[in-house]
Amino acid sequence: MEALRQDDPRRFGRFTALARFHEGASAVRYVARDAATGEVVLVTAARPQLAAVPVFSRRFRAEARTAERLAGGWVSPPVDLGEEPEAPADGPEPLWTAAAYVPALPLAEAVAIAGPLPERALRILGAGIAEILSRVHASGSVLQGLAPGTVLLAADGPRLTAFGPLGAAASAEVGPGGQLSVRLGYLTPEQIEGKEVSAASDLFVLGLLLAYAATGTTPFTEGPAEEAARRIAEDEPELDAVPDPLRELIASCLAKDPAERPAAGTVAAELALEGAAGLARGGWLPERLAVAVTDQEARVLALEPPEDDTEPEAGPTEAAEAGAGAAGAGAAESGPEETPEPEDARPEDPRTDGARPEDPRAVPEPQDARTAPEPADARPLPVPPADASQTNASPAGTPPADASPVNAPASQAPTAAPASASAPASDGDIGEDRGTTRFLNTGPRPPQSDRPTTQLALPHELTAPPGAALVPAAHPMPPALPAAPGTPQQPQQHQQPSHTQGGPAPYPAAALPAGPAGPGGPGGGPMVSLPLPPAPAPAPDPGASRRTLLTIAAAAVGGLVVGGGSVAALGSGDTAAATDDKPAPKPRRTLPGQAPEPRWVYAHPASESSPLTTAVWRDKLLVVTSESQASAVDLRTGKRLWQRADGAKGQAALAAGDDLVFVASPTEFLWLSPKNGKVVHRVRYTEAFTDLPGLTVGRLAGSSGPVIWFTGSHTVTVKAPKPKKGKKKEKDKEVVQAHFFAYDIVQRKELWRTAVPAGRSPGTPAYRVVAERSADVLVRQDAVSLTAAEVKAAKGKGSVRSFDQKTGKLLWTKKYGAASLEAATTGDEDGALYAAVGKDLQAFEADTTKPLWRVEGSDGSWFGTPLIAGPLIHTTERSRLVGAVERESGRLVWRRSTEVPGIGNAPSLTLSSSEKTLIAADAIQVTVFSAADGERLWKFQDIGSADPKGATVSAPYRALTFGETVVVQRDRSFYAFPVA
């Protein structure tokens, strides 16, 4: 932290800048305070030269909203996105964002102060970041935002402040045509080879980050600097200094083959089964770091506005909104990769410095600039260009402007051809002429068993030839601010330019290919193409909905425009009545694979919190619960009928007889009227379970007719035994006791309860009923709720428990082959159990564990939860394959791909009421198949609000069926489509 400079802004909206906090390649962070409320924030302001670039501005605004959507856990929401000020007449529109200040140290500074982190701190750090990655990857996105400067260490756990390559950039460059390129500090083998990044790429960088935190250096530093790229791509990492218990896990993250790297959720569970927050209870930072965090907080609280602060508002060169990085509390910096748009970045101009044209956006070097000494290994790194097959052919010596490999160094990049003289003026967008455009940049396409039915393309636009003027990564650092009164002074030897006080440069030199001017200069570092956020849609027709439905056509209809609206189906703004007795007529479909016209579209109000659960009640109501209330939508018309605050945070609604809606809230069971939502009956847990004071009810494990099953726990005090004569009495102990319950929601009474082992803190085990039989129910416990002792005893194998239907008595506990703790499992009423075993799906006799048959899966994939339907079992795989096998023999009936690129979570499956139609929903789209033969019928994607300032939704899709209708949900949006 340092004093403000003369040219620093003094105002950001309602906030007054107090001091500089950190400086990055594309943004500067400031400590600021709201004079009216006293609220202290960290403002991240984009450099004005970058903010003036249209593509930079658009992307940063979108990514600020992305960080807001990811808020929670180790990502804090922005408190102000800085979108209110108007653009100055003589300068670019200010770009900045503010987040609540959380005392924290960048990882690079922490390592400089206290050296490598101990094992427990490494576990908490890795688990916290892996938990964030798991959330990002669940939406099908890639983060690309990890670096020692983007990860902060706070008193309660880690924080992430970058959500994409801009935030983690070691340098950012702007070309004369408004093009934007960034150079990353950490590379992966696939990037060096010119291949696409995927979720596995984030895991490689996480491995580098943990190795750096464990040793103080990257695992590929040994050897000449010019061979660093080769070492990353070919050599085994040096992990001898990593603590033994973590070495194998970090090595697996650093596997050269992306398919061999673990998933983020697996890493989080292996590092901290109780979660990063649970492991961090009671403090986790070494003493020196804890003191440094406390000292920082005291210094910030002691800051006062500069005496010459008289400006009422930020000037044109004084403010900029953050997109590149969020404040220490985790505000928006740069979002995970969304649906890919046309590339808007290209590598820097390969010409020499002397031939480089001047650019008005270049930031001049200040006269008092001090250059950090160049590390011995910070030399230009040779990065092999991408395969020639990935670029368009062109005559020798005159390749097209988009032929330069993304990750190629300047020394190897071909000379860019000038743009056509007739090319229109460009605002930074570039053309895309590769025929098809993938929605996600998540690795290789999955295996496909039949002809593709989808091709997507983005509009082709010309741009000026690439040429870049480097924006310096940082300015020199003046003396640090004095320590707050009564707090220790940080040693001055920790002060270094170009990053937060103390510590080495945030990007280890061996992992950061440097250009001719060193690590921050122009040259041969890897350049990353940044896709645009979704383009604003054209003005809608007055009769059209404000939301645009992107329907995907067949291969014969290539060239759908994402966000362009030229080939898009618009949902009607009027609510169409739809009943099963008189279904709405299906419009004539002229495009094979296009989704039918929705019967109605319902948008959950933006003024209310997002839906938590949704359920269909008696084919009449769609009951939605949220943090603030429960509400009901008429399934015939799509209109909301009522809302009830009592149902806030409720679990999925169930039918309690023919005339009541049952909702389990955190404190009570509720029976609501389906007509108006009025509470008809209320049973508080403190009244229903008086012998279990303080009972915490977990999520419902399952239901069948009027019976629900759930788990609950409460804490009891176990008194210490009377001490022997002369001995000191021991302290009483607090012990968590857990039970498994059966409850009749029609009679409103408990049927039975059975004591079960308590789960991981806070103690309620998470059960799921996998099969109901006449005599018993089969239950499986979620791995995340197992205690560390249970995980150790399981030795990697999951188990199933059998409870008597009438009494709740535990009958047996069995394991099935090599089915893991996380393996998807389900069963049927005939006594068979189906579980994912490795990459295959295997059937067992539930009572004897005898294997019955096995279905082979795709390499590098695994099966999700199958769906039983009469004589068939519908299967789903992580490789986005959906199929059907015979329930009796396991014979494959059909298998099709959803055609979503890359590897992600296995799509969730839903059958229509007639069981003729199979709906597969994932984070990217909904794909509808004929259940009998696997014919792909149609696909659907919701590209969100047409408002350019509207939030970009990344929530996964869900499907609920009733009658001849499927309701597709994505976050706040619901669409009712006719199905067979």
PDB file of C-alpha atoms in Angstrom, residues 346-555:
ATOM      1  CA  ARG A 346      -4.615 -11.096 -31.613  1.00  0.00           C
ATOM      2  CA  PRO A 347      -0.935 -11.446 -30.827  1.00  0.00           C
ATOM      3  CA  GLU A 348       1.153  -8.363 -30.840  1.00  0.00           C
ATOM      4  CA  ASP A 349       2.772  -7.019 -33.960  1.00  0.00           C
ATOM      5  CA  PRO A 350       5.834  -9.154 -34.664  1.00  0.00           C
ATOM      6  CA  ARG A 351       7.864  -6.241 -35.940  1.00  0.00           C
ATOM      7  CA  THR A 352      10.812  -4.930 -34.010  1.00  0.00           C
ATOM      8  CA  ASP A 353      10.468  -2.092 -31.541  1.00  0.00           C
ATOM      9  CA  GLY A 354      11.987   0.253 -34.015  1.00  0.00           C
ATOM     10  CA  ALA A 355       9.373  -0.543 -36.595  1.00  0.00           C
ATOM     11  CA  ARG A 356       6.464  -0.499 -34.208  1.00  0.00           C
ATOM     12  CA  PRO A 357       4.090   2.383 -34.924  1.00  0.00           C
ATOM     13  CA  GLU A 358       3.291   4.764 -32.177  1.00  0.00           C
ATOM     14  CA  ASP A 359      -0.109   4.376 -30.608  1.00  0.00           C
ATOM     15  CA  PRO A 360      -1.898   7.188 -28.795  1.00  0.00           C
ATOM     16  CA  ARG A 361      -3.100   4.659 -26.236  1.00  0.00           C
ATOM     17  CA  ALA A 362       0.398   3.687 -25.185  1.00  0.00           C
ATOM     18  CA  VAL A 363       1.201   4.670 -21.643  1.00  0.00           C
ATOM     19  CA  PRO A 364       4.387   6.745 -21.514  1.00  0.00           C
ATOM     20  CA  GLU A 365       7.098   5.687 -19.132  1.00  0.00           C
ATOM     21  CA  PRO A 366       7.276   8.140 -16.243  1.00  0.00           C
ATOM     22  CA  GLN A 367      10.518  10.010 -15.807  1.00  0.00           C
ATOM     23  CA  ASP A 368      11.114   8.596 -12.344  1.00  0.00           C
ATOM     24  CA  ALA A 369      10.401   5.040 -13.420  1.00  0.00           C
ATOM     25  CA  ARG A 370      12.584   2.454 -11.838  1.00  0.00           C
ATOM     26  CA  THR A 371      13.035  -0.843 -13.581  1.00  0.00           C
ATOM     27  CA  ALA A 372      13.074  -3.967 -11.458  1.00  0.00           C
ATOM     28  CA  PRO A 373      16.232  -6.020 -11.996  1.00  0.00           C
ATOM     29  CA  GLU A 374      15.643  -8.684 -14.608  1.00  0.00           C
ATOM     30  CA  PRO A 375      15.848 -12.214 -13.200  1.00  0.00           C
ATOM     31  CA  ALA A 376      18.470 -14.442 -14.682  1.00  0.00           C
ATOM     32  CA  ASP A 377      15.857 -16.738 -16.139  1.00  0.00           C
ATOM     33  CA  ALA A 378      13.536 -14.057 -17.450  1.00  0.00           C
ATOM     34  CA  ARG A 379      14.529 -14.394 -21.088  1.00  0.00           C
ATOM     35  CA  PRO A 380      12.287 -14.805 -24.095  1.00  0.00           C
ATOM     36  CA  LEU A 381      10.819 -18.295 -24.042  1.00  0.00           C
ATOM     37  CA  PRO A 382      10.364 -20.171 -27.321  1.00  0.00           C
ATOM     38  CA  VAL A 383       6.716 -21.162 -27.576  1.00  0.00           C
ATOM     39  CA  PRO A 384       5.909 -23.451 -30.529  1.00  0.00           C
ATOM     40  CA  PRO A 385       3.244 -22.072 -32.840  1.00  0.00           C
ATOM     41  CA  ALA A 386      -0.133 -23.701 -33.242  1.00  0.00           C
ATOM     42  CA  ASP A 387      -0.550 -26.448 -35.794  1.00  0.00           C
ATOM     43  CA  ALA A 388      -0.739 -25.054 -39.259  1.00  0.00           C
ATOM     44  CA  SER A 389      -3.934 -26.928 -39.810  1.00  0.00           C
ATOM     45  CA  GLN A 390      -5.647 -24.628 -37.359  1.00  0.00           C
ATOM     46  CA  THR A 391      -5.156 -21.545 -39.499  1.00  0.00           C
ATOM     47  CA  ASN A 392      -6.412 -20.562 -42.912  1.00  0.00           C
ATOM     48  CA  ALA A 393      -4.068 -21.249 -45.791  1.00  0.00           C
ATOM     49  CA  SER A 394      -2.508 -18.278 -47.489  1.00  0.00           C
ATOM     50  CA  PRO A 395       0.322 -17.525 -49.911  1.00  0.00           C
ATOM     51  CA  ALA A 396       3.784 -17.706 -48.472  1.00  0.00           C
ATOM     52  CA  GLY A 397       4.848 -14.527 -46.802  1.00  0.00           C
ATOM     53  CA  THR A 398       1.375 -13.008 -46.766  1.00  0.00           C
ATOM     54  CA  PRO A 399      -0.723 -14.906 -44.257  1.00  0.00           C
ATOM     55  CA  PRO A 400      -4.091 -13.459 -43.239  1.00  0.00           C
ATOM     56  CA  ALA A 401      -4.346 -11.326 -40.144  1.00  0.00           C
ATOM     57  CA  ASP A 402      -5.936 -14.116 -38.195  1.00  0.00           C
ATOM     58  CA  ALA A 403      -3.351 -16.718 -39.118  1.00  0.00           C
ATOM     59  CA  SER A 404      -0.979 -15.995 -36.246  1.00  0.00           C
ATOM     60  CA  PRO A 405      -1.050 -18.734 -33.615  1.00  0.00           C
ATOM     61  CA  VAL A 406      -2.493 -17.429 -30.383  1.00  0.00           C
ATOM     62  CA  ASN A 407       0.348 -18.610 -28.230  1.00  0.00           C
ATOM     63  CA  ALA A 408       3.203 -18.008 -30.621  1.00  0.00           C
ATOM     64  CA  PRO A 409       5.975 -15.608 -29.616  1.00  0.00           C
ATOM     65  CA  ALA A 410       6.628 -12.568 -31.709  1.00  0.00           C
ATOM     66  CA  SER A 411       9.830 -14.019 -33.055  1.00  0.00           C
ATOM     67  CA  GLN A 412       7.883 -16.852 -34.649  1.00  0.00           C
ATOM     68  CA  ALA A 413       4.703 -15.061 -35.676  1.00  0.00           C
ATOM     69  CA  PRO A 414       4.309 -14.445 -39.405  1.00  0.00           C
ATOM     70  CA  THR A 415       3.992 -10.929 -40.670  1.00  0.00           C
ATOM     71  CA  ALA A 416       0.380  -9.802 -40.619  1.00  0.00           C
ATOM     72  CA  ALA A 417      -1.185  -8.800 -43.885  1.00  0.00           C
ATOM     73  CA  PRO A 418      -2.712  -5.348 -43.979  1.00  0.00           C
ATOM     74  CA  ALA A 419      -6.465  -5.019 -43.894  1.00  0.00           C
ATOM     75  CA  SER A 420      -8.347  -4.451 -47.087  1.00  0.00           C
ATOM     76  CA  ALA A 421      -8.572  -0.847 -48.131  1.00  0.00           C
ATOM     77  CA  SER A 422     -12.317  -1.186 -48.235  1.00  0.00           C
ATOM     78  CA  ALA A 423     -12.587  -2.602 -44.765  1.00  0.00           C
ATOM     79  CA  PRO A 424     -14.919  -0.651 -42.528  1.00  0.00           C
ATOM     80  CA  ALA A 425     -13.703   1.116 -39.444  1.00  0.00           C
ATOM     81  CA  SER A 426     -13.220  -1.300 -36.579  1.00  0.00           C
ATOM     82  CA  ASP A 427     -14.027  -0.913 -32.915  1.00  0.00           C
ATOM     83  CA  GLY A 428     -11.902  -3.857 -31.901  1.00  0.00           C
ATOM     84  CA  ASP A 429     -14.066  -6.705 -33.117  1.00  0.00           C
ATOM     85  CA  ILE A 430     -12.484  -9.132 -35.565  1.00  0.00           C
ATOM     86  CA  GLY A 431     -13.755 -11.550 -38.154  1.00  0.00           C
ATOM     87  CA  GLU A 432     -14.545 -15.211 -37.653  1.00  0.00           C
ATOM     88  CA  ASP A 433     -14.530 -17.320 -40.791  1.00  0.00           C
ATOM     89  CA  ARG A 434     -13.878 -20.816 -39.549  1.00  0.00           C
ATOM     90  CA  GLY A 435     -17.407 -21.934 -40.386  1.00  0.00           C
ATOM     91  CA  THR A 436     -18.480 -22.956 -36.918  1.00  0.00           C
ATOM     92  CA  THR A 437     -18.065 -21.457 -33.503  1.00  0.00           C
ATOM     93  CA  ARG A 438     -18.149 -23.456 -30.296  1.00  0.00           C
ATOM     94  CA  PHE A 439     -20.225 -22.194 -27.455  1.00  0.00           C
ATOM     95  CA  LEU A 440     -17.548 -23.173 -24.933  1.00  0.00           C
ATOM     96  CA  ASN A 441     -13.808 -23.201 -25.102  1.00  0.00           C
ATOM     97  CA  THR A 442     -13.551 -26.346 -23.020  1.00  0.00           C
ATOM     98  CA  GLY A 443     -11.280 -28.740 -24.801  1.00  0.00           C
ATOM     99  CA  PRO A 444     -11.801 -31.433 -27.434  1.00  0.00           C
ATOM    100  CA  ARG A 445     -15.206 -32.352 -28.755  1.00  0.00           C
ATOM    101  CA  PRO A 446     -16.802 -35.437 -27.176  1.00  0.00           C
ATOM    102  CA  PRO A 447     -17.084 -38.669 -29.128  1.00  0.00           C
ATOM    103  CA  GLN A 448     -20.155 -38.779 -31.309  1.00  0.00           C
ATOM    104  CA  SER A 449     -22.035 -41.853 -32.444  1.00  0.00           C
ATOM    105  CA  ASP A 450     -24.001 -40.236 -35.243  1.00  0.00           C
ATOM    106  CA  ARG A 451     -24.037 -37.327 -37.693  1.00  0.00           C
ATOM    107  CA  PRO A 452     -23.854 -33.899 -36.078  1.00  0.00           C
ATOM    108  CA  THR A 453     -27.017 -31.872 -36.280  1.00  0.00           C
ATOM    109  CA  THR A 454     -25.725 -28.470 -35.232  1.00  0.00           C
ATOM    110  CA  GLN A 455     -23.401 -25.862 -36.679  1.00  0.00           C
ATOM    111  CA  LEU A 456     -23.113 -22.400 -35.243  1.00  0.00           C
ATOM    112  CA  ALA A 457     -21.316 -19.421 -36.717  1.00  0.00           C
ATOM    113  CA  LEU A 458     -20.701 -15.848 -35.711  1.00  0.00           C
ATOM    114  CA  PRO A 459     -20.996 -12.858 -38.041  1.00  0.00           C
ATOM    115  CA  HIS A 460     -17.899 -12.135 -40.079  1.00  0.00           C
ATOM    116  CA  GLU A 461     -16.445  -8.684 -39.486  1.00  0.00           C
ATOM    117  CA  LEU A 462     -13.207  -7.199 -40.720  1.00  0.00           C
ATOM    118  CA  THR A 463     -10.661  -5.449 -38.591  1.00  0.00           C
ATOM    119  CA  ALA A 464      -7.426  -3.607 -38.897  1.00  0.00           C
ATOM    120  CA  PRO A 465      -4.182  -5.607 -38.927  1.00  0.00           C
ATOM    121  CA  PRO A 466      -2.726  -6.352 -35.543  1.00  0.00           C
ATOM    122  CA  GLY A 467      -0.155  -4.095 -34.113  1.00  0.00           C
ATOM    123  CA  ALA A 468       0.319  -3.457 -30.469  1.00  0.00           C
ATOM    124  CA  ALA A 469       1.483  -0.755 -28.149  1.00  0.00           C
ATOM    125  CA  LEU A 470       2.317  -2.124 -24.757  1.00  0.00           C
ATOM    126  CA  VAL A 471       0.580  -0.843 -21.666  1.00  0.00           C
ATOM    127  CA  PRO A 472       3.186  -1.111 -18.913  1.00  0.00           C
ATOM    128  CA  ALA A 473       2.279  -3.604 -16.236  1.00  0.00           C
ATOM    129  CA  ALA A 474       2.862  -1.148 -13.433  1.00  0.00           C
ATOM    130  CA  HIS A 475       4.402   2.137 -12.419  1.00  0.00           C
ATOM    131  CA  PRO A 476       7.297   2.482 -10.011  1.00  0.00           C
ATOM    132  CA  MET A 477       6.335   2.404  -6.395  1.00  0.00           C
ATOM    133  CA  PRO A 478       6.977   5.395  -4.139  1.00  0.00           C
ATOM    134  CA  PRO A 479       7.662   4.952  -0.460  1.00  0.00           C
ATOM    135  CA  ALA A 480       4.977   3.063   1.408  1.00  0.00           C
ATOM    136  CA  LEU A 481       2.549   4.838   3.683  1.00  0.00           C
ATOM    137  CA  PRO A 482       3.608   5.074   7.304  1.00  0.00           C
ATOM    138  CA  ALA A 483       2.218   2.451   9.617  1.00  0.00           C
ATOM    139  CA  ALA A 484      -0.851   3.233  11.650  1.00  0.00           C
ATOM    140  CA  PRO A 485      -0.217   4.438  15.177  1.00  0.00           C
ATOM    141  CA  GLY A 486       0.579   1.575  17.463  1.00  0.00           C
ATOM    142  CA  THR A 487       1.202  -0.941  14.709  1.00  0.00           C
ATOM    143  CA  PRO A 488       4.545  -2.429  13.657  1.00  0.00           C
ATOM    144  CA  GLN A 489       6.296  -1.099  10.581  1.00  0.00           C
ATOM    145  CA  GLN A 490       6.816  -3.542   7.711  1.00  0.00           C
ATOM    146  CA  PRO A 491      10.480  -4.004   6.750  1.00  0.00           C
ATOM    147  CA  GLN A 492      11.431  -1.787   3.859  1.00  0.00           C
ATOM    148  CA  GLN A 493      13.343  -4.553   2.125  1.00  0.00           C
ATOM    149  CA  HIS A 494      10.038  -6.089   1.152  1.00  0.00           C
ATOM    150  CA  GLN A 495       9.140  -3.085  -0.983  1.00  0.00           C
ATOM    151  CA  GLN A 496       9.553  -3.718  -4.687  1.00  0.00           C
ATOM    152  CA  PRO A 497       8.113  -2.060  -7.725  1.00  0.00           C
ATOM    153  CA  SER A 498       5.409  -3.397  -9.961  1.00  0.00           C
ATOM    154  CA  HIS A 499       3.295  -5.212  -7.393  1.00  0.00           C
ATOM    155  CA  THR A 500       1.816  -5.011  -3.925  1.00  0.00           C
ATOM    156  CA  GLN A 501       4.239  -4.124  -1.169  1.00  0.00           C
ATOM    157  CA  GLY A 502       6.730  -6.857  -0.462  1.00  0.00           C
ATOM    158  CA  GLY A 503       7.399 -10.117  -2.182  1.00  0.00           C
ATOM    159  CA  PRO A 504       8.682 -11.135  -5.569  1.00  0.00           C
ATOM    160  CA  ALA A 505       6.997 -10.267  -8.820  1.00  0.00           C
ATOM    161  CA  PRO A 506       3.639 -12.043  -8.767  1.00  0.00           C
ATOM    162  CA  TYR A 507       4.444 -14.057 -11.902  1.00  0.00           C
ATOM    163  CA  PRO A 508       7.485 -16.320 -11.456  1.00  0.00           C
ATOM    164  CA  ALA A 509       9.954 -15.623 -14.210  1.00  0.00           C
ATOM    165  CA  ALA A 510      10.302 -19.237 -15.279  1.00  0.00           C
ATOM    166  CA  ALA A 511       6.596 -19.419 -16.004  1.00  0.00           C
ATOM    167  CA  LEU A 512       6.354 -16.014 -17.683  1.00  0.00           C
ATOM    168  CA  PRO A 513       7.819 -15.868 -21.176  1.00  0.00           C
ATOM    169  CA  ALA A 514       9.394 -12.471 -21.579  1.00  0.00           C
ATOM    170  CA  GLY A 515       9.778 -10.231 -24.565  1.00  0.00           C
ATOM    171  CA  PRO A 516      12.810  -8.261 -25.639  1.00  0.00           C
ATOM    172  CA  ALA A 517      12.248  -5.763 -22.897  1.00  0.00           C
ATOM    173  CA  GLY A 518      12.023  -8.317 -20.131  1.00  0.00           C
ATOM    174  CA  PRO A 519       9.044  -9.762 -18.342  1.00  0.00           C
ATOM    175  CA  GLY A 520       6.894  -6.727 -18.768  1.00  0.00           C
ATOM    176  CA  GLY A 521       8.014  -5.688 -22.176  1.00  0.00           C
ATOM    177  CA  PRO A 522       6.757  -6.424 -25.618  1.00  0.00           C
ATOM    178  CA  GLY A 523       7.818  -9.600 -27.246  1.00  0.00           C
ATOM    179  CA  GLY A 524       7.323 -13.250 -27.339  1.00  0.00           C
ATOM    180  CA  GLY A 525       4.988 -14.026 -24.468  1.00  0.00           C
ATOM    181  CA  PRO A 526       1.875 -16.025 -25.079  1.00  0.00           C
ATOM    182  CA  MET A 527      -1.033 -13.938 -26.239  1.00  0.00           C
ATOM    183  CA  VAL A 528      -4.559 -14.918 -25.276  1.00  0.00           C
ATOM    184  CA  SER A 529      -7.538 -14.130 -27.482  1.00  0.00           C
ATOM    185  CA  LEU A 530     -10.412 -12.791 -25.419  1.00  0.00           C
ATOM    186  CA  PRO A 531     -13.952 -13.447 -26.681  1.00  0.00           C
ATOM    187  CA  LEU A 532     -16.505 -10.676 -26.626  1.00  0.00           C
ATOM    188  CA  PRO A 533     -19.466 -10.779 -24.283  1.00  0.00           C
ATOM    189  CA  PRO A 534     -22.739 -11.445 -26.079  1.00  0.00           C
ATOM    190  CA  ALA A 535     -23.466  -8.757 -28.671  1.00  0.00           C
ATOM    191  CA  PRO A 536     -26.539  -6.609 -28.028  1.00  0.00           C
ATOM    192  CA  ALA A 537     -29.567  -7.899 -29.879  1.00  0.00           C
ATOM    193  CA  PRO A 538     -31.427  -5.640 -32.317  1.00  0.00           C
ATOM    194  CA  ALA A 539     -34.446  -3.750 -31.116  1.00  0.00           C
ATOM    195  CA  PRO A 540     -37.228  -6.289 -30.537  1.00  0.00           C
ATOM    196  CA  ASP A 541     -40.547  -6.250 -32.258  1.00  0.00           C
ATOM    197  CA  PRO A 542     -43.240  -4.635 -30.045  1.00  0.00           C
ATOM    198  CA  GLY A 543     -45.077  -7.940 -29.891  1.00  0.00           C
ATOM    199  CA  ALA A 544     -42.017  -9.964 -29.061  1.00  0.00           C
ATOM    200  CA  SER A 545     -40.714 -10.963 -25.677  1.00  0.00           C
ATOM    201  CA  ARG A 546     -37.789  -9.073 -24.207  1.00  0.00           C
ATOM    202  CA  ARG A 547     -35.981 -12.386 -24.004  1.00  0.00           C
ATOM    203  CA  THR A 548     -34.541 -14.056 -27.051  1.00  0.00           C
ATOM    204  CA  LEU A 549     -34.703 -17.778 -27.547  1.00  0.00           C
ATOM    205  CA  LEU A 550     -31.692 -19.137 -29.359  1.00  0.00           C
ATOM    206  CA  THR A 551     -32.811 -22.286 -31.106  1.00  0.00           C
ATOM    207  CA  ILE A 552     -30.210 -24.434 -32.752  1.00  0.00           C
ATOM    208  CA  ALA A 553     -30.859 -25.583 -36.299  1.00  0.00           C
ATOM    209  CA  ALA A 554     -29.631 -28.621 -38.161  1.00  0.00           C
ATOM    210  CA  ALA A 555     -26.409 -28.868 -40.120  1.00  0.00           C
TER     211      ALA A 555
END
